[in-house]
């Protein structure tokens, strides 16, 4: 234990330098000591900004263990109180940008004398070397061993390495837009944040050297290794890949194992470590011996981090339910084929089944969470045969039972449009994937195309009716139609001419728009699926931190930062757009905007920080389960 008692006259720089000197000297006497062996304590009457920021940096980025104790001798009994240091800048709550997880493949052409099992072992060792070396650099990323179905005909080897890393420079634009950094702050900020340099930094970042060349150096001892296929995880997993006639990754590459380093590794290991939490929220992965290296679990983690979920913020919109139908239809088809296939055919279908499962897993997770929290859903969902493909009839029966439960108990038969969205997705999935009808001769796919075309026209016409009506969502519907179809749907000329234009659209255009755009047009005016959710428990909410973030957002110039309660029950910090009306907050030190989205529509209130600390807000409950919100007289 290393103590630095800061003299009142000593500078901040002196105190931190002394602390680091103590550490160096301790390591000189006890070499090979770990971070857990050396703990540091700073004792001071006050903690000026430079000292707070320095200690925060040691605890976070340098991963040291520094305890701050404030010495108070103002009373009769001097005492030491724990002090929590503050970061230099406010921390934003933003998702990973689209280019945030960059990827590349290491193609490995092994020597001719190596068999497939030996090549797998070589690639596994290469991943282990990469992860261990990359841990030392302080970055964050992943590496996986992937089986290549195209070997030996079109691929150099039976396995390759798929590698990815979080690109730190992708956050520059987001940080600037959020007001966390400003070009006017300093000459360095102006240099780094210039438009052309932000792009150059993101593109020229040499992340391939994250492991110091350990993996490729090792692989070259057994063959030839080359970097190729530069992309991002979001591009690899984009559902628009289904529509490609070419051989996409999900048709020939099957992950065998995956490992992580940096913050991604911490996140993955933390998920595995808390078994009870895993059983509650990810029961499919709570199995003895399954860890972050399991390919299905590893891909699920990457999807959670790097992809935008179709169930945005737990909101079951029209487009989300349609997307679930398509995903379940594809998985049902692949699973039934796999169950009835011989060994050679199963080998060829393995990649398709793996990625179809990955596509649906996150949405099934959201269904489980909504079932747990929604009061209206009392019937438990039936077991779904994901990963168990013993016979085609059993797979189809399992999916049919689950689909019926989803319609009857999750959606409810009174939600006609949402039921249509789900059932249509289940039935027409094949029109969006050329591999289901390679030669264009499948009568079932032809019937699905006809159904898809009719359904697209039906939904478009209802959207036109909404856009030309006087409802509150009319403008949003009109803008969504305009954004997708431009002037091809002449809303300004009235309903009849708009309908006539829709009837004149060809099947190819309507099916192309039906994949993503028409469901999003429906989102613009059709309410999402709403359930009565169990109120959020009043535990583990650091309201001091929330208040600091809100005040920091105000200081950055944000007009209406808010605390939001999402449709999925999550609590976070958001911002009401400037063009939207919001209640006036007289004093942000004492009150804040609270936006409740859990009922499928927004309720915006002005709530005091004291009320939040007491649990007196919508959607919250006391420890005994009783609702806590009763309303403040001034809110």
XYZ file of C-alpha atoms in Angstrom:
635
model
C 0.000 0.000 0.000
C 1.533 3.310 -1.149
C 0.435 6.528 0.592
C 0.900 10.059 -0.649
C -0.123 12.679 1.906
C -0.379 15.861 -0.108
C 1.158 18.857 1.600
C -1.052 21.913 1.355
C 1.759 23.846 -0.327
C 2.745 21.065 -2.717
C 1.575 21.316 -6.303
C -0.719 18.726 -7.865
C 2.050 17.720 -10.248
C 4.307 17.050 -7.272
C 1.771 14.779 -5.542
C 1.134 12.598 -8.601
C 4.839 12.454 -9.495
C 5.662 11.293 -5.976
C 3.009 8.596 -6.183
C 4.384 7.268 -9.469
C 7.912 7.371 -8.067
C 6.793 5.231 -5.140
C 5.349 2.708 -7.555
C 8.540 2.540 -9.610
C 10.636 2.020 -6.506
C 8.279 -0.668 -5.208
C 8.553 -2.492 -8.547
C 12.350 -2.227 -8.396
C 12.293 -4.145 -5.113
C 9.423 -6.516 -5.987
C 9.669 -7.181 -9.717
C 6.805 -8.988 -11.473
C 4.249 -7.517 -9.067
C 0.774 -7.288 -10.576
C -1.683 -4.410 -10.486
C -3.469 -6.175 -7.624
C -0.284 -6.166 -5.530
C 0.208 -2.410 -5.537
C -2.513 -0.116 -4.248
C -2.201 3.635 -3.851
C -3.845 6.133 -1.527
C -3.899 9.922 -1.917
C -4.758 11.909 1.221
C -5.471 15.599 0.798
C -7.513 18.415 2.315
C -8.790 19.335 -1.151
C -8.720 17.870 -4.628
C -8.123 20.554 -7.254
C -9.083 19.748 -10.873
C -5.604 18.661 -11.969
C -5.333 16.163 -9.115
C -8.839 14.802 -9.753
C -8.191 14.390 -13.464
C -4.801 12.776 -12.916
C -6.189 10.210 -10.469
C -9.149 9.495 -12.757
C -6.738 8.826 -15.601
C -4.687 6.445 -13.448
C -7.810 4.504 -12.433
C -9.359 4.296 -15.894
C -6.894 4.335 -18.769
C -3.825 3.193 -16.791
C -5.898 0.665 -14.788
C -4.190 1.412 -11.508
C -5.940 1.293 -8.150
C -5.918 4.671 -6.438
C -8.082 5.529 -3.422
C -8.707 9.212 -2.661
C -9.273 10.237 0.958
C -10.274 13.781 1.896
C -8.871 14.925 5.262
C -11.312 17.065 7.228
C -10.096 18.622 10.496
C -12.662 21.429 10.673
C -14.499 19.804 13.613
C -13.462 18.474 16.973
C -12.723 15.024 15.560
C -10.614 14.994 12.381
C -11.774 12.354 9.910
C -11.038 10.845 6.518
C -13.816 10.626 3.917
C -13.682 8.767 0.605
C -13.541 11.172 -2.326
C -14.748 10.159 -5.812
C -12.613 11.963 -8.416
C -14.292 13.446 -11.478
C -13.339 13.002 -15.109
C -11.977 15.878 -17.160
C -14.952 15.864 -19.525
C -18.517 14.615 -19.357
C -19.050 11.117 -20.688
C -21.567 10.737 -23.500
C -24.114 7.933 -23.826
C -23.710 7.094 -27.498
C -23.824 3.867 -29.427
C -20.906 2.680 -31.501
C -20.829 4.604 -34.815
C -21.341 2.636 -38.027
C -17.601 2.530 -38.705
C -16.756 1.816 -35.089
C -15.858 -1.863 -35.386
C -13.444 -2.259 -38.287
C -12.684 -5.770 -39.513
C -10.284 -7.647 -41.754
C -9.442 -11.258 -42.473
C -6.110 -13.067 -42.335
C -6.201 -15.549 -45.183
C -4.003 -18.542 -44.389
C -2.683 -20.869 -47.089
C -1.152 -23.813 -45.180
C 1.640 -26.098 -46.319
C 0.486 -29.135 -48.264
C 1.645 -31.579 -45.565
C -0.779 -30.224 -42.947
C -4.202 -31.805 -42.427
C -7.363 -29.868 -41.532
C -7.095 -30.591 -37.808
C -3.525 -29.277 -37.685
C -4.533 -26.121 -39.596
C -7.306 -25.491 -37.047
C -4.828 -25.840 -34.164
C -2.406 -23.446 -35.881
C -5.130 -20.835 -36.379
C -6.290 -21.210 -32.758
C -2.744 -20.587 -31.531
C -2.480 -17.558 -33.812
C -5.646 -16.104 -32.238
C -4.284 -16.740 -28.744
C -1.031 -14.957 -29.624
C -2.918 -12.032 -31.135
C -5.175 -11.580 -28.116
C -2.348 -11.781 -25.568
C -0.185 -9.296 -27.482
C -3.091 -6.943 -28.211
C -4.027 -6.838 -24.510
C -0.721 -5.077 -23.863
C -1.450 -2.275 -26.320
C -4.584 -1.080 -24.498
C -6.946 -1.269 -27.473
C -10.138 -3.319 -27.764
C -11.056 -5.928 -30.345
C -11.761 -9.543 -31.206
C -10.351 -12.395 -33.260
C -12.087 -15.563 -34.369
C -11.192 -18.779 -36.133
C -13.582 -19.260 -39.060
C -14.178 -22.390 -41.160
C -14.332 -21.732 -44.908
C -16.792 -23.899 -46.857
C -15.215 -22.841 -50.171
C -12.033 -24.842 -49.483
C -10.521 -26.505 -51.452
C -12.271 -25.323 -54.618
C -12.288 -21.518 -54.210
C -10.339 -20.875 -50.977
C -6.667 -21.190 -50.055
C -7.241 -22.964 -46.760
C -9.959 -24.590 -44.631
C -9.734 -21.882 -41.955
C -9.070 -18.142 -41.788
C -8.919 -15.520 -39.037
C -11.563 -12.790 -38.848
C -10.222 -9.898 -36.783
C -11.789 -6.638 -35.632
C -11.004 -3.655 -33.431
C -12.819 -0.620 -32.073
C -11.716 2.419 -34.060
C -11.206 5.244 -31.516
C -11.158 7.933 -34.216
C -14.714 7.110 -35.300
C -15.921 8.852 -32.132
C -14.442 12.233 -33.093
C -17.394 13.342 -35.206
C -19.909 12.070 -32.641
C -18.051 13.798 -29.797
C -18.005 17.082 -31.707
C -21.698 16.865 -32.618
C -22.561 16.122 -28.989
C -20.589 19.127 -27.762
C -17.998 17.094 -25.846
C -15.135 18.581 -27.855
C -14.886 21.864 -29.725
C -12.450 23.047 -32.373
C -12.293 26.414 -30.615
C -10.921 24.871 -27.415
C -7.285 24.831 -28.514
C -5.019 24.782 -31.588
C -4.626 20.998 -31.134
C -8.401 20.521 -31.124
C -8.717 22.640 -34.237
C -6.032 20.552 -35.968
C -7.461 17.162 -35.024
C -11.126 18.031 -35.599
C -10.774 19.524 -39.073
C -13.044 17.670 -41.493
C -10.344 16.223 -43.700
C -8.207 15.128 -40.738
C -11.047 13.333 -38.964
C -11.474 11.218 -42.078
C -7.726 10.683 -42.488
C -7.297 9.573 -38.882
C -10.095 7.021 -39.157
C -8.815 5.660 -42.471
C -5.060 5.660 -41.838
C -5.189 4.223 -38.325
C -2.776 1.283 -38.282
C -4.879 -1.124 -36.228
C -3.441 -4.173 -38.007
C -0.337 -3.794 -35.863
C -2.384 -4.264 -32.667
C -0.641 -7.570 -31.984
C 2.789 -6.477 -33.128
C 2.580 -8.957 -35.983
C 2.532 -11.933 -33.612
C -0.256 -13.819 -35.418
C 1.025 -13.407 -38.966
C 4.612 -14.110 -37.915
C 3.501 -17.378 -36.351
C 1.308 -18.350 -39.308
C 4.130 -17.751 -41.772
C 6.009 -20.570 -40.108
C 3.393 -22.991 -41.476
C 2.328 -21.378 -44.741
C 1.401 -18.006 -46.233
C -0.685 -15.390 -44.361
C -2.109 -12.215 -45.914
C -4.499 -9.480 -44.723
C -7.587 -8.958 -46.911
C -11.371 -8.248 -46.950
C -11.319 -4.931 -45.070
C -14.785 -3.981 -43.816
C -16.758 -3.254 -40.643
C -18.817 -5.576 -38.454
C -21.949 -3.606 -39.318
C -21.382 -4.106 -43.035
C -20.720 -7.814 -42.541
C -23.948 -8.262 -40.578
C -26.144 -5.889 -42.618
C -29.375 -7.751 -43.459
C -29.219 -6.364 -47.004
C -26.638 -9.092 -47.620
C -29.558 -11.529 -47.970
C -30.501 -9.866 -51.237
C -27.061 -10.265 -52.835
C -26.819 -12.882 -55.598
C -23.104 -13.294 -54.861
C -21.502 -15.515 -52.207
C -21.664 -13.466 -49.029
C -19.896 -14.324 -45.788
C -22.930 -15.945 -44.184
C -23.113 -18.508 -46.987
C -19.652 -19.997 -46.588
C -17.927 -18.842 -43.360
C -18.761 -20.433 -39.992
C -17.090 -19.156 -36.794
C -15.481 -21.915 -34.749
C -14.174 -19.923 -31.772
C -13.781 -16.280 -30.781
C -11.741 -14.345 -28.238
C -11.653 -10.698 -27.162
C -9.199 -8.195 -25.761
C -9.410 -4.827 -24.027
C -12.784 -3.426 -22.972
C -14.549 -5.951 -25.217
C -12.814 -8.737 -23.322
C -13.791 -7.224 -19.978
C -17.399 -6.989 -21.144
C -17.524 -10.574 -22.440
C -15.930 -12.052 -19.332
C -18.199 -10.028 -17.054
C -21.249 -11.498 -18.815
C -19.991 -15.040 -18.277
C -18.871 -14.396 -14.722
C -22.342 -13.510 -13.354
C -24.134 -16.818 -13.805
C -27.392 -15.800 -12.083
C -27.707 -12.752 -14.330
C -27.047 -14.938 -17.368
C -29.774 -17.353 -16.304
C -32.252 -14.500 -15.971
C -31.502 -12.584 -19.155
C -29.659 -14.964 -21.523
C -30.809 -18.436 -20.413
C -29.860 -20.041 -23.725
C -26.188 -19.391 -22.957
C -26.241 -20.269 -19.249
C -24.806 -23.728 -19.765
C -21.915 -25.382 -17.916
C -18.652 -24.800 -19.726
C -19.947 -22.201 -22.217
C -17.825 -19.055 -22.177
C -17.051 -16.008 -24.315
C -15.066 -18.164 -26.759
C -18.165 -20.043 -27.898
C -18.872 -18.762 -31.435
C -22.618 -18.210 -30.965
C -22.097 -16.308 -27.728
C -19.187 -14.315 -29.170
C -21.194 -13.232 -32.224
C -24.154 -12.318 -29.986
C -21.845 -10.063 -27.945
C -20.481 -8.358 -31.069
C -24.005 -7.827 -32.428
C -25.086 -6.320 -29.113
C -22.164 -3.889 -29.159
C -21.818 -2.930 -32.814
C -25.272 -3.269 -34.421
C -28.423 -1.212 -34.227
C -31.144 -3.530 -32.973
C -34.395 -3.727 -34.973
C -36.054 -3.415 -31.553
C -34.734 0.107 -30.999
C -34.864 0.895 -27.294
C -37.242 -2.013 -26.679
C -39.873 -0.533 -29.025
C -41.885 -3.142 -30.921
C -42.733 -1.124 -34.010
C -44.377 -2.331 -37.230
C -40.991 -2.657 -38.963
C -39.515 -4.559 -35.998
C -42.326 -7.123 -36.022
C -42.047 -7.508 -39.821
C -38.279 -8.013 -39.469
C -38.858 -10.699 -36.820
C -41.212 -12.534 -39.175
C -38.613 -12.579 -41.974
C -35.861 -13.770 -39.645
C -37.973 -16.548 -38.181
C -39.099 -17.637 -41.633
C -35.508 -17.903 -42.869
C -34.342 -19.805 -39.787
C -37.305 -22.188 -39.999
C -36.473 -22.933 -43.644
C -32.751 -23.470 -43.037
C -33.376 -25.494 -39.875
C -35.852 -27.824 -41.591
C -33.465 -28.313 -44.535
C -30.578 -28.996 -42.164
C -32.595 -31.563 -40.192
C -33.423 -33.595 -43.308
C -29.987 -33.284 -44.973
C -27.206 -35.867 -45.177
C -23.746 -35.174 -43.746
C -22.404 -33.506 -46.894
C -25.460 -31.267 -47.263
C -25.306 -30.364 -43.567
C -21.716 -29.268 -44.015
C -22.826 -26.947 -46.832
C -25.758 -25.572 -44.803
C -23.783 -25.027 -41.594
C -22.877 -21.388 -42.324
C -26.415 -20.450 -43.385
C -27.921 -21.992 -40.235
C -25.328 -20.370 -37.947
C -25.923 -16.839 -39.251
C -29.707 -17.278 -39.443
C -29.624 -18.167 -35.739
C -27.431 -15.141 -35.032
C -29.880 -12.885 -36.896
C -32.812 -13.906 -34.726
C -31.131 -14.293 -31.327
C -31.211 -10.619 -30.285
C -34.905 -10.339 -31.136
C -35.745 -13.503 -29.182
C -33.882 -11.974 -26.258
C -36.095 -8.862 -26.503
C -39.209 -11.077 -26.587
C -38.042 -12.762 -23.389
C -37.475 -9.421 -21.655
C -40.885 -8.094 -22.711
C -42.597 -11.309 -21.556
C -40.928 -10.971 -18.141
C -42.025 -7.351 -17.673
C -45.407 -7.079 -19.487
C -48.503 -7.593 -17.352
C -50.700 -8.563 -20.324
C -48.536 -11.537 -21.371
C -49.399 -14.281 -18.907
C -48.939 -17.330 -21.145
C -45.262 -18.410 -21.281
C -43.753 -18.851 -24.753
C -43.309 -22.402 -26.036
C -39.831 -23.806 -26.522
C -38.298 -22.893 -29.883
C -36.001 -25.355 -31.668
C -32.986 -23.095 -32.157
C -29.932 -25.324 -32.457
C -31.933 -28.563 -32.233
C -32.660 -29.874 -35.714
C -33.594 -33.542 -35.416
C -36.354 -33.665 -38.042
C -37.918 -31.176 -40.430
C -41.429 -31.775 -39.105
C -40.351 -31.143 -35.496
C -38.583 -27.918 -36.468
C -41.627 -26.637 -38.365
C -43.989 -27.630 -35.540
C -41.806 -25.792 -33.019
C -41.719 -22.603 -35.096
C -45.462 -22.784 -35.819
C -46.269 -23.082 -32.116
C -44.035 -20.146 -31.266
C -45.501 -18.014 -34.063
C -49.039 -18.762 -32.862
C -48.090 -17.765 -29.299
C -46.505 -14.561 -30.591
C -49.704 -13.613 -32.451
C -52.172 -14.646 -29.730
C -50.356 -13.545 -26.582
C -47.541 -11.157 -27.496
C -49.216 -9.025 -30.184
C -52.876 -9.776 -29.563
C -55.398 -10.478 -32.294
C -56.895 -6.966 -32.065
C -53.715 -5.464 -33.584
C -54.569 -6.279 -37.201
C -51.722 -4.443 -38.923
C -49.063 -5.791 -36.563
C -50.353 -9.341 -36.987
C -50.230 -8.784 -40.763
C -46.628 -7.587 -40.481
C -45.498 -10.695 -38.605
C -47.408 -13.281 -40.656
C -46.364 -11.645 -43.928
C -42.705 -11.730 -42.928
C -43.001 -15.414 -42.007
C -44.543 -16.267 -45.370
C -42.577 -14.175 -47.892
C -38.992 -14.341 -46.530
C -37.838 -16.243 -49.646
C -38.481 -13.313 -52.013
C -35.655 -11.404 -50.322
C -33.009 -14.133 -50.677
C -31.984 -15.411 -54.161
C -30.586 -18.670 -52.775
C -34.155 -19.915 -52.177
C -34.875 -19.712 -55.932
C -31.569 -19.750 -57.794
C -33.070 -20.457 -61.221
C -36.324 -18.507 -60.803
C -38.460 -21.632 -61.256
C -39.789 -22.214 -57.738
C -43.602 -21.986 -57.763
C -43.776 -21.331 -53.998
C -41.422 -18.359 -54.300
C -43.446 -17.046 -57.249
C -46.594 -17.184 -55.082
C -44.700 -15.391 -52.291
C -43.703 -12.634 -54.736
C -47.341 -12.121 -55.650
C -48.347 -11.977 -51.991
C -45.496 -9.578 -51.164
C -46.457 -7.266 -54.013
C -50.083 -7.135 -52.912
C -49.172 -6.528 -49.297
C -46.765 -3.712 -50.249
C -49.519 -1.943 -52.189
C -51.976 -2.446 -49.322
C -49.648 -0.908 -46.731
C -48.643 1.951 -49.023
C -52.258 2.890 -49.645
C -53.008 2.945 -45.917
C -49.960 5.162 -45.449
C -51.280 7.539 -48.111
C -54.616 7.713 -46.276
C -52.739 8.593 -43.078
C -50.565 11.181 -44.850
C -53.602 12.928 -46.344
C -55.605 12.828 -43.120
C -55.678 15.326 -40.280
C -54.086 13.127 -37.612
C -51.017 14.182 -35.684
C -48.810 11.769 -37.670
C -49.987 12.920 -41.101
C -46.930 15.081 -41.713
C -44.533 12.341 -40.598
C -46.222 9.849 -42.940
C -46.040 12.282 -45.845
C -42.359 12.942 -45.228
C -41.607 9.208 -45.014
C -43.405 8.528 -48.319
C -41.613 11.444 -49.967
C -38.220 10.276 -48.703
C -38.708 6.792 -50.151
C -40.662 7.402 -53.360
C -40.092 11.056 -54.163
C -42.676 12.379 -56.631
C -43.653 8.916 -57.860
C -46.503 8.993 -55.322
C -48.166 12.410 -56.002
C -49.664 13.137 -52.586
C -50.350 16.739 -53.583
C -52.817 15.546 -56.231
C -54.975 13.621 -53.792
C -55.751 10.055 -52.811
C -57.068 8.763 -56.129
C -53.992 9.735 -58.142
C -51.687 8.487 -55.378
C -53.500 5.108 -55.401
C -53.292 4.982 -59.185
C -49.532 5.545 -59.016
C -49.149 2.762 -56.458
C -51.171 0.360 -58.632
C -48.788 1.130 -61.490
C -45.634 0.144 -59.618
C -43.952 -3.054 -60.771
C -43.352 -6.085 -58.560
C -39.567 -5.626 -58.448
C -39.832 -2.052 -57.164
C -42.429 -2.896 -54.529
C -40.515 -5.922 -53.232
C -37.327 -3.859 -53.100
C -39.109 -1.160 -51.059
C -40.920 -3.732 -48.921
C -37.678 -5.087 -47.488
C -36.948 -2.022 -45.337
C -38.572 1.190 -46.525
C -42.322 0.444 -46.603
C -42.284 -0.969 -43.032
C -40.529 2.219 -41.890
C -43.202 4.282 -43.634
C -45.748 2.329 -41.591
C -43.740 3.171 -38.445
C -44.255 6.872 -39.149
C -47.976 6.690 -38.415
C -48.852 3.301 -36.908
C -48.454 3.076 -33.098
C -45.944 0.611 -31.747
C -47.033 -2.389 -29.720
C -47.662 -1.220 -26.159
C -47.775 -3.298 -22.988
C -48.180 -2.362 -19.346
C -44.662 -2.828 -18.046
C -43.710 -3.535 -14.478
C -42.301 -0.360 -12.903
C -38.543 -0.065 -12.660
C -37.044 -0.864 -9.270
C -35.446 1.934 -7.236
C -32.024 0.365 -6.933
C -28.544 1.178 -8.189
C -29.324 4.578 -9.731
C -26.565 7.134 -9.221
C -28.665 10.275 -9.474
C -25.641 12.462 -8.688
C -24.000 11.165 -11.867
C -27.181 11.753 -13.890
C -27.370 15.311 -12.553
C -23.738 15.969 -13.449
C -24.353 14.737 -17.014
C -27.459 16.893 -17.440
C -25.715 20.001 -16.129
C -22.705 19.284 -18.352
C -25.030 18.995 -21.358
C -26.564 22.355 -20.508
C -23.098 23.849 -20.205
C -22.302 22.540 -23.706
C -25.282 24.447 -25.042
C -27.929 21.700 -25.264
C -31.342 23.292 -24.830
C -33.385 20.380 -23.498
C -31.346 17.459 -22.130
C -33.539 14.930 -20.352
C -33.730 11.741 -18.326
C -35.650 9.180 -20.373
C -37.351 5.939 -19.456
C -37.430 3.822 -22.613
C -40.130 1.467 -23.837
C -37.898 -1.416 -22.783
C -37.569 -0.104 -19.230
C -34.034 1.290 -19.624
C -33.063 4.574 -17.984
C -30.712 6.960 -19.759
C -29.826 10.493 -20.769
C -31.247 11.931 -23.972
C -32.077 15.198 -25.660
C -35.416 16.611 -26.799
C -34.903 18.089 -30.300
C -34.929 21.878 -30.355
C -37.862 21.973 -32.768
C -40.074 19.983 -30.347
C -42.028 21.732 -27.626
C -40.871 20.924 -24.102
C -41.909 22.185 -20.663
C -39.835 25.038 -19.305
C -37.311 24.253 -16.570
C -36.709 27.234 -14.342
C -33.666 25.916 -12.475
C -31.742 22.915 -13.825
C -29.915 22.591 -10.515
C -33.171 21.547 -8.836
C -35.331 20.184 -11.672
C -34.959 18.202 -14.892
C -37.033 17.040 -17.867
C -38.232 13.438 -17.471
C -39.486 11.654 -20.601
C -41.464 8.428 -20.145
C -41.726 6.283 -23.315
C -42.812 2.996 -21.762
C -46.481 3.219 -22.801
C -45.746 3.543 -26.520
C -46.040 7.343 -26.503
C -44.064 10.094 -24.825
C -44.989 11.838 -21.600
C -42.704 14.754 -20.760
C -42.689 16.162 -17.232
C -40.584 18.515 -15.158
C -39.448 16.499 -12.144
C -37.300 17.618 -9.246
C -34.017 15.861 -8.564
C -35.271 15.327 -5.014
C -38.266 13.428 -6.404
C -36.037 11.218 -8.534
C -33.824 10.411 -5.568
C -36.970 9.513 -3.612
C -38.271 7.350 -6.458
C -41.195 9.675 -7.104
C -41.329 9.457 -10.908
C -43.379 7.606 -13.552
C -42.486 3.981 -14.198
C -40.710 3.457 -10.876
C -41.620 1.315 -7.908
C -40.492 0.956 -4.343
C -38.630 -2.081 -3.031
C -41.931 -3.658 -1.963
C -43.183 -3.463 -5.565
C -45.721 -0.638 -5.028
C -45.802 2.264 -7.548
C -43.823 5.230 -6.302
C -45.038 8.159 -8.405
C -47.734 10.382 -6.912
C -46.842 13.673 -8.587
C -45.319 16.879 -7.249
C -47.410 20.008 -6.900
C -44.913 22.042 -8.928
C -44.536 19.526 -11.784
